[in-house]
Amino acid sequence: MAKLNRRNFLYSSAALAALAAAPGALRPAAAAAVMGEPFEFSYEKLVERARDSATKPYVPPYRPDPEIVQKIDYEQHGKLKFKTSDSPFAGNDGAYPATFFHLGQFFGKAVAMHVVVNGQAREFKYSPDLFEMPADSPAHDLPADSGFAGFRLQEWNGAEDWRTQDWVAFLGASYFRAIGASGQYGLSARGVVINAAVPGVNEEFPDFTEFYIDEAQDPAQPVVVCAFLNGPSITGAFRFYLTRGLDRRQGVEMDVEAALFLREDIQRLGLMPLTSMFWYGEYGRERLNDWRPEVHDSDGLALWMSDGERLWRPLNNPPFTTISSFSDTDPRGFGLLQRDRNFDHYQDGVMYDRRPSLWVEPVEPLGAGRVELLEIPTDDEIHDNVGAFWVPDAPATKGSQYKLHYRLFWKDNEPHPADNIAQTVATRIGRGGEPGKPRPDNVFKFAVEFDRPSVMTQIPYGVFPDVNVTTSSGTVIRPFAEPVPNGNVWRATFDLEIEPDKIAELRMFMALDGKPLTETWLYQFDRRNLVSLG
């Protein structure tokens, strides 16, 4: 997974606006809109198109006048604002108006947009008249058939702020994102991952080349959006049921169906992929490079395994690209979460404490495979450097087909937390050794904190849980559990003695009378991740 420049996405999805249609016809107010001829549309027909396309040579998406598009840089793109007077589904006859993104330096491929009403689709065609466009903008020189870069959905049109507030956006390759319960964008999802971090092989980025946005009149019901996926090695059809609802505190839910067809062999096929940013947390070598205590969109990977075990793996900004695998058959779910909701831990006006968590719940069994966690080095917060996705065990060979059905929950936390075990709330790492003695160069202390009042407050006074910790390398010393003063949190501490050239896979949980009190904490320890080691 190459680094995604997330800053470019954030500014684009913060500034643009869009277009409007009533049932069966475009509203008269949408004077600049040009609609194509209607045709019968269904998701099933889109699937058949994808199946047929996989048997034919790949045709890249249309790139209108790349030299001009390159001139539409960060600043120029921010000035291209879609006119909300032309938004489809605005007014009394729609629930969520649709708005569109202009092409630009970072989004140069044309994407065809369609409005679907009563099973009839019509292309909503590009026109420069649909945008507020400065007189000196390079966009004036683009051809008339340029197309759009992506789209977003605005808040319910009965809301006073619908023209300025959006809740879901599709922009760039097969990337999409939604706001969470705290009203902030953060991490993204993707349609598919192709050959990410495969040595000697370039990652492939298939595109959503067509969108079909269905009319929705009830804000409590989902907006249905279909998308056509196309890439050198793959084709596909997606159907999204996007649910916002009137209570914005509930975040966003998506029911996703997909049919994928392989044109070519793929060495690493990542399904249901998530992508996020982790620069540093309360640990990590970057803490001296920036004034803020922590900078991340997500702080860990959570997994719910088929046997019911809950796992938590804190994220790393590693010295080199790494892949961690978690094998299972029919896992119940996984997600990249932002558990730390304390503003004081970030001190940043971009509100990292409000970034959504994203949880994947398979509706249909996945079979045998593994959740893979991809971590890429980064030296700034503008790049997405973390990915999580499902990789089937069966080889992804030419002619293979995949049918997926899963749900995405854009919330503050995972939607189905265990009620009988505590969750990890902090991971801290420093020099180890015995108090009052010189600290050895090869000993490191870990302090992992767990919280859930319904569990941790039941520990009898004077009783200390067991700290069960294992390591793939080195030796664990002095495991110990203690309550954190002034709260319900318990802390597990231990030292790891390890040689400089070794990497340790750590696994730990707290137990009482042989029964787990906490989820299982996992960590990949590499001493090069620490600030003071050079």
mmCIF file of N, CA, C and O in Angstrom, residues 400-455:
data_model
loop_
_atom_site.group_PDB
_atom_site.id
_atom_site.type_symbol
_atom_site.label_atom_id
_atom_site.label_comp_id
_atom_site.label_asym_id
_atom_site.label_seq_id
_atom_site.Cartn_x
_atom_site.Cartn_y
_atom_site.Cartn_z
ATOM 1 N N SER A 400 -10.361 -16.232 -11.110
ATOM 2 C CA SER A 400 -11.000 -16.400 -9.804
ATOM 3 C C SER A 400 -12.103 -15.356 -9.611
ATOM 4 O O SER A 400 -12.026 -14.242 -10.138
ATOM 5 N N GLN A 401 -13.120 -15.737 -8.848
ATOM 6 C CA GLN A 401 -14.241 -14.851 -8.559
ATOM 7 C C GLN A 401 -14.463 -14.801 -7.052
ATOM 8 O O GLN A 401 -14.251 -15.787 -6.345
ATOM 9 N N TYR A 402 -14.905 -13.643 -6.566
ATOM 10 C CA TYR A 402 -15.141 -13.447 -5.143
ATOM 11 C C TYR A 402 -16.468 -12.724 -4.958
ATOM 12 O O TYR A 402 -16.731 -11.722 -5.619
ATOM 13 N N LYS A 403 -17.258 -13.253 -4.054
ATOM 14 C CA LYS A 403 -18.521 -12.615 -3.697
ATOM 15 C C LYS A 403 -18.441 -12.232 -2.227
ATOM 16 O O LYS A 403 -18.244 -13.091 -1.362
ATOM 17 N N LEU A 404 -18.597 -10.950 -1.940
ATOM 18 C CA LEU A 404 -18.444 -10.444 -0.583
ATOM 19 C C LEU A 404 -19.731 -9.782 -0.105
ATOM 20 O O LEU A 404 -20.472 -9.191 -0.894
ATOM 21 N N HIS A 405 -19.954 -9.891 1.191
ATOM 22 C CA HIS A 405 -21.030 -9.149 1.850
ATOM 23 C C HIS A 405 -20.527 -8.836 3.260
ATOM 24 O O HIS A 405 -20.263 -9.746 4.050
ATOM 25 N N TYR A 406 -20.358 -7.557 3.542
ATOM 26 C CA TYR A 406 -19.827 -7.154 4.848
ATOM 27 C C TYR A 406 -20.398 -5.804 5.244
ATOM 28 O O TYR A 406 -20.996 -5.094 4.429
ATOM 29 N N ARG A 407 -20.222 -5.462 6.526
ATOM 30 C CA ARG A 407 -20.687 -4.179 7.050
ATOM 31 C C ARG A 407 -19.517 -3.371 7.577
ATOM 32 O O ARG A 407 -18.575 -3.924 8.154
ATOM 33 N N LEU A 408 -19.607 -2.075 7.379
ATOM 34 C CA LEU A 408 -18.623 -1.140 7.897
ATOM 35 C C LEU A 408 -19.295 -0.222 8.901
ATOM 36 O O LEU A 408 -20.344 0.359 8.598
ATOM 37 N N PHE A 409 -18.696 -0.107 10.071
ATOM 38 C CA PHE A 409 -19.222 0.747 11.137
ATOM 39 C C PHE A 409 -18.226 1.870 11.399
ATOM 40 O O PHE A 409 -17.107 1.617 11.843
ATOM 41 N N TRP A 410 -18.634 3.109 11.106
ATOM 42 C CA TRP A 410 -17.815 4.288 11.365
ATOM 43 C C TRP A 410 -18.322 4.882 12.682
ATOM 44 O O TRP A 410 -19.261 5.671 12.715
ATOM 45 N N LYS A 411 -17.688 4.473 13.782
ATOM 46 C CA LYS A 411 -18.145 4.812 15.128
ATOM 47 C C LYS A 411 -16.970 5.327 15.954
ATOM 48 O O LYS A 411 -15.857 5.449 15.477
ATOM 49 N N ASP A 412 -17.243 5.589 17.233
ATOM 50 C CA ASP A 412 -16.152 5.905 18.146
ATOM 51 C C ASP A 412 -15.359 4.654 18.509
ATOM 52 O O ASP A 412 -14.150 4.708 18.713
ATOM 53 N N ASN A 413 -16.049 3.512 18.599
ATOM 54 C CA ASN A 413 -15.389 2.264 18.963
ATOM 55 C C ASN A 413 -16.064 1.131 18.216
ATOM 56 O O ASN A 413 -17.028 1.334 17.478
ATOM 57 N N GLU A 414 -15.571 -0.088 18.392
ATOM 58 C CA GLU A 414 -16.181 -1.208 17.695
ATOM 59 C C GLU A 414 -17.629 -1.381 18.139
ATOM 60 O O GLU A 414 -17.967 -1.100 19.288
ATOM 61 N N PRO A 415 -18.511 -1.853 17.260
ATOM 62 C CA PRO A 415 -19.939 -1.912 17.575
ATOM 63 C C PRO A 415 -20.323 -3.046 18.513
ATOM 64 O O PRO A 415 -21.406 -3.013 19.099
ATOM 65 N N HIS A 416 -19.467 -4.062 18.652
ATOM 66 C CA HIS A 416 -19.816 -5.228 19.481
ATOM 67 C C HIS A 416 -18.718 -5.514 20.505
ATOM 68 O O HIS A 416 -18.097 -6.576 20.493
ATOM 69 N N PRO A 417 -18.462 -4.595 21.427
ATOM 70 C CA PRO A 417 -17.408 -4.846 22.416
ATOM 71 C C PRO A 417 -17.802 -5.963 23.372
ATOM 72 O O PRO A 417 -18.982 -6.149 23.681
ATOM 73 N N ALA A 418 -16.810 -6.718 23.821
ATOM 74 C CA ALA A 418 -17.075 -7.767 24.808
ATOM 75 C C ALA A 418 -17.422 -7.122 26.141
ATOM 76 O O ALA A 418 -16.788 -6.151 26.559
ATOM 77 N N ASP A 419 -18.428 -7.658 26.818
ATOM 78 C CA ASP A 419 -18.859 -7.063 28.083
ATOM 79 C C ASP A 419 -18.219 -7.727 29.298
ATOM 80 O O ASP A 419 -18.454 -7.311 30.431
ATOM 81 N N ASN A 420 -17.376 -8.746 29.063
ATOM 82 C CA ASN A 420 -16.817 -9.476 30.195
ATOM 83 C C ASN A 420 -15.301 -9.417 30.277
ATOM 84 O O ASN A 420 -14.687 -10.125 31.074
ATOM 85 N N ILE A 421 -14.679 -8.583 29.425
ATOM 86 C CA ILE A 421 -13.234 -8.410 29.496
ATOM 87 C C ILE A 421 -12.906 -6.930 29.335
ATOM 88 O O ILE A 421 -13.666 -6.169 28.731
ATOM 89 N N ALA A 422 -11.759 -6.523 29.894
ATOM 90 C CA ALA A 422 -11.336 -5.126 29.804
ATOM 91 C C ALA A 422 -10.549 -4.895 28.524
ATOM 92 O O ALA A 422 -9.909 -5.801 27.982
ATOM 93 N N GLN A 423 -10.573 -3.645 28.049
ATOM 94 C CA GLN A 423 -9.878 -3.263 26.835
ATOM 95 C C GLN A 423 -8.571 -2.543 27.148
ATOM 96 O O GLN A 423 -8.434 -1.880 28.172
ATOM 97 N N THR A 424 -7.633 -2.647 26.230
ATOM 98 C CA THR A 424 -6.383 -1.904 26.337
ATOM 99 C C THR A 424 -6.650 -0.424 26.094
ATOM 100 O O THR A 424 -7.307 -0.057 25.118
ATOM 101 N N VAL A 425 -6.127 0.426 26.960
ATOM 102 C CA VAL A 425 -6.309 1.871 26.788
ATOM 103 C C VAL A 425 -4.984 2.615 26.655
ATOM 104 O O VAL A 425 -4.985 3.791 26.290
ATOM 105 N N ALA A 426 -3.866 1.963 26.932
ATOM 106 C CA ALA A 426 -2.568 2.628 26.757
ATOM 107 C C ALA A 426 -1.460 1.590 26.704
ATOM 108 O O ALA A 426 -1.524 0.552 27.374
ATOM 109 N N THR A 427 -0.464 1.874 25.886
ATOM 110 C CA THR A 427 0.762 1.083 25.814
ATOM 111 C C THR A 427 1.936 2.032 26.006
ATOM 112 O O THR A 427 2.066 3.023 25.279
ATOM 113 N N ARG A 428 2.780 1.753 26.998
ATOM 114 C CA ARG A 428 3.923 2.620 27.279
ATOM 115 C C ARG A 428 5.191 1.769 27.304
ATOM 116 O O ARG A 428 5.184 0.642 27.823
ATOM 117 N N ILE A 429 6.274 2.332 26.749
ATOM 118 C CA ILE A 429 7.532 1.593 26.631
ATOM 119 C C ILE A 429 8.680 2.512 27.049
ATOM 120 O O ILE A 429 8.707 3.697 26.679
ATOM 121 N N GLY A 430 9.611 1.976 27.810
ATOM 122 C CA GLY A 430 10.781 2.745 28.204
ATOM 123 C C GLY A 430 11.921 1.817 28.581
ATOM 124 O O GLY A 430 11.859 0.602 28.365
ATOM 125 N N ARG A 431 12.958 2.382 29.154
ATOM 126 C CA ARG A 431 14.081 1.588 29.631
ATOM 127 C C ARG A 431 13.646 0.725 30.803
ATOM 128 O O ARG A 431 12.869 1.156 31.658
ATOM 129 N N GLY A 432 14.177 -0.493 30.862
ATOM 130 C CA GLY A 432 13.864 -1.389 31.959
ATOM 131 C C GLY A 432 15.001 -1.493 32.954
ATOM 132 O O GLY A 432 15.978 -0.748 32.891
ATOM 133 N N GLY A 433 14.841 -2.428 33.875
ATOM 134 C CA GLY A 433 15.864 -2.636 34.896
ATOM 135 C C GLY A 433 15.289 -2.463 36.282
ATOM 136 O O GLY A 433 14.139 -2.062 36.465
ATOM 137 N N GLU A 434 16.091 -2.777 37.277
ATOM 138 C CA GLU A 434 15.645 -2.679 38.657
ATOM 139 C C GLU A 434 15.789 -1.259 39.172
ATOM 140 O O GLU A 434 16.764 -0.558 38.850
ATOM 141 N N PRO A 435 14.815 -0.808 39.984
ATOM 142 C CA PRO A 435 14.895 0.563 40.525
ATOM 143 C C PRO A 435 16.180 0.773 41.309
ATOM 144 O O PRO A 435 16.631 -0.097 42.059
ATOM 145 N N GLY A 436 16.778 1.968 41.134
ATOM 146 C CA GLY A 436 17.980 2.318 41.887
ATOM 147 C C GLY A 436 19.261 1.762 41.330
ATOM 148 O O GLY A 436 20.338 1.990 41.890
ATOM 149 N N LYS A 437 19.189 1.023 40.224
ATOM 150 C CA LYS A 437 20.383 0.455 39.610
ATOM 151 C C LYS A 437 20.523 0.977 38.178
ATOM 152 O O LYS A 437 19.542 1.413 37.577
ATOM 153 N N PRO A 438 21.732 0.941 37.626
ATOM 154 C CA PRO A 438 21.915 1.376 36.232
ATOM 155 C C PRO A 438 21.006 0.583 35.294
ATOM 156 O O PRO A 438 20.800 -0.620 35.479
ATOM 157 N N ARG A 439 20.477 1.267 34.287
ATOM 158 C CA ARG A 439 19.534 0.623 33.366
ATOM 159 C C ARG A 439 20.303 -0.034 32.219
ATOM 160 O O ARG A 439 20.990 0.650 31.459
ATOM 161 N N PRO A 440 20.172 -1.331 32.062
ATOM 162 C CA PRO A 440 20.906 -2.034 30.994
ATOM 163 C C PRO A 440 20.426 -1.580 29.615
ATOM 164 O O PRO A 440 19.276 -1.191 29.429
ATOM 165 N N ASP A 441 21.322 -1.635 28.635
ATOM 166 C CA ASP A 441 20.986 -1.224 27.273
ATOM 167 C C ASP A 441 20.028 -2.185 26.592
ATOM 168 O O ASP A 441 19.381 -1.817 25.607
ATOM 169 N N ASN A 442 19.962 -3.417 27.072
ATOM 170 C CA ASN A 442 19.160 -4.422 26.372
ATOM 171 C C ASN A 442 17.925 -4.855 27.155
ATOM 172 O O ASN A 442 17.377 -5.930 26.918
ATOM 173 N N VAL A 443 17.459 -4.029 28.106
ATOM 174 C CA VAL A 443 16.263 -4.348 28.877
ATOM 175 C C VAL A 443 15.263 -3.201 28.728
ATOM 176 O O VAL A 443 15.618 -2.030 28.918
ATOM 177 N N PHE A 444 14.015 -3.544 28.420
ATOM 178 C CA PHE A 444 12.971 -2.552 28.154
ATOM 179 C C PHE A 444 11.732 -2.859 28.980
ATOM 180 O O PHE A 444 11.372 -4.027 29.156
ATOM 181 N N LYS A 445 11.127 -1.795 29.493
ATOM 182 C CA LYS A 445 9.947 -1.948 30.332
ATOM 183 C C LYS A 445 8.691 -1.634 29.530
ATOM 184 O O LYS A 445 8.642 -0.647 28.785
ATOM 185 N N PHE A 446 7.674 -2.461 29.719
ATOM 186 C CA PHE A 446 6.362 -2.269 29.109
ATOM 187 C C PHE A 446 5.340 -2.049 30.213
ATOM 188 O O PHE A 446 5.340 -2.777 31.219
ATOM 189 N N ALA A 447 4.492 -1.059 30.030
ATOM 190 C CA ALA A 447 3.379 -0.807 30.945
ATOM 191 C C ALA A 447 2.107 -0.706 30.096
ATOM 192 O O ALA A 447 1.956 0.237 29.311
ATOM 193 N N VAL A 448 1.230 -1.679 30.249
ATOM 194 C CA VAL A 448 0.014 -1.755 29.429
ATOM 195 C C VAL A 448 -1.182 -1.606 30.354
ATOM 196 O O VAL A 448 -1.307 -2.335 31.349
ATOM 197 N N GLU A 449 -2.058 -0.664 30.012
ATOM 198 C CA GLU A 449 -3.185 -0.352 30.892
ATOM 199 C C GLU A 449 -4.496 -0.851 30.297
ATOM 200 O O GLU A 449 -4.734 -0.729 29.089
ATOM 201 N N PHE A 450 -5.338 -1.406 31.171
ATOM 202 C CA PHE A 450 -6.631 -1.969 30.782
ATOM 203 C C PHE A 450 -7.737 -1.295 31.586
ATOM 204 O O PHE A 450 -7.572 -0.999 32.770
ATOM 205 N N ASP A 451 -8.868 -1.099 30.922
ATOM 206 C CA ASP A 451 -9.980 -0.427 31.589
ATOM 207 C C ASP A 451 -11.305 -1.033 31.139
ATOM 208 O O ASP A 451 -11.534 -1.240 29.955
ATOM 209 N N ARG A 452 -12.145 -1.327 32.052
ATOM 210 C CA ARG A 452 -13.574 -1.570 31.902
ATOM 211 C C ARG A 452 -14.115 -1.712 33.318
ATOM 212 O O ARG A 452 -13.885 -2.715 33.985
ATOM 213 N N PRO A 453 -14.810 -0.683 33.809
ATOM 214 C CA PRO A 453 -15.220 -0.681 35.218
ATOM 215 C C PRO A 453 -15.987 -1.925 35.628
ATOM 216 O O PRO A 453 -15.800 -2.428 36.746
ATOM 217 N N SER A 454 -16.841 -2.448 34.755
ATOM 218 C CA SER A 454 -17.652 -3.611 35.130
ATOM 219 C C SER A 454 -16.801 -4.844 35.378
ATOM 220 O O SER A 454 -17.245 -5.793 36.023
ATOM 221 N N VAL A 455 -15.567 -4.836 34.869
ATOM 222 C CA VAL A 455 -14.666 -5.978 35.064
ATOM 223 C C VAL A 455 -13.629 -5.677 36.137
ATOM 224 O O VAL A 455 -13.472 -6.414 37.120
#
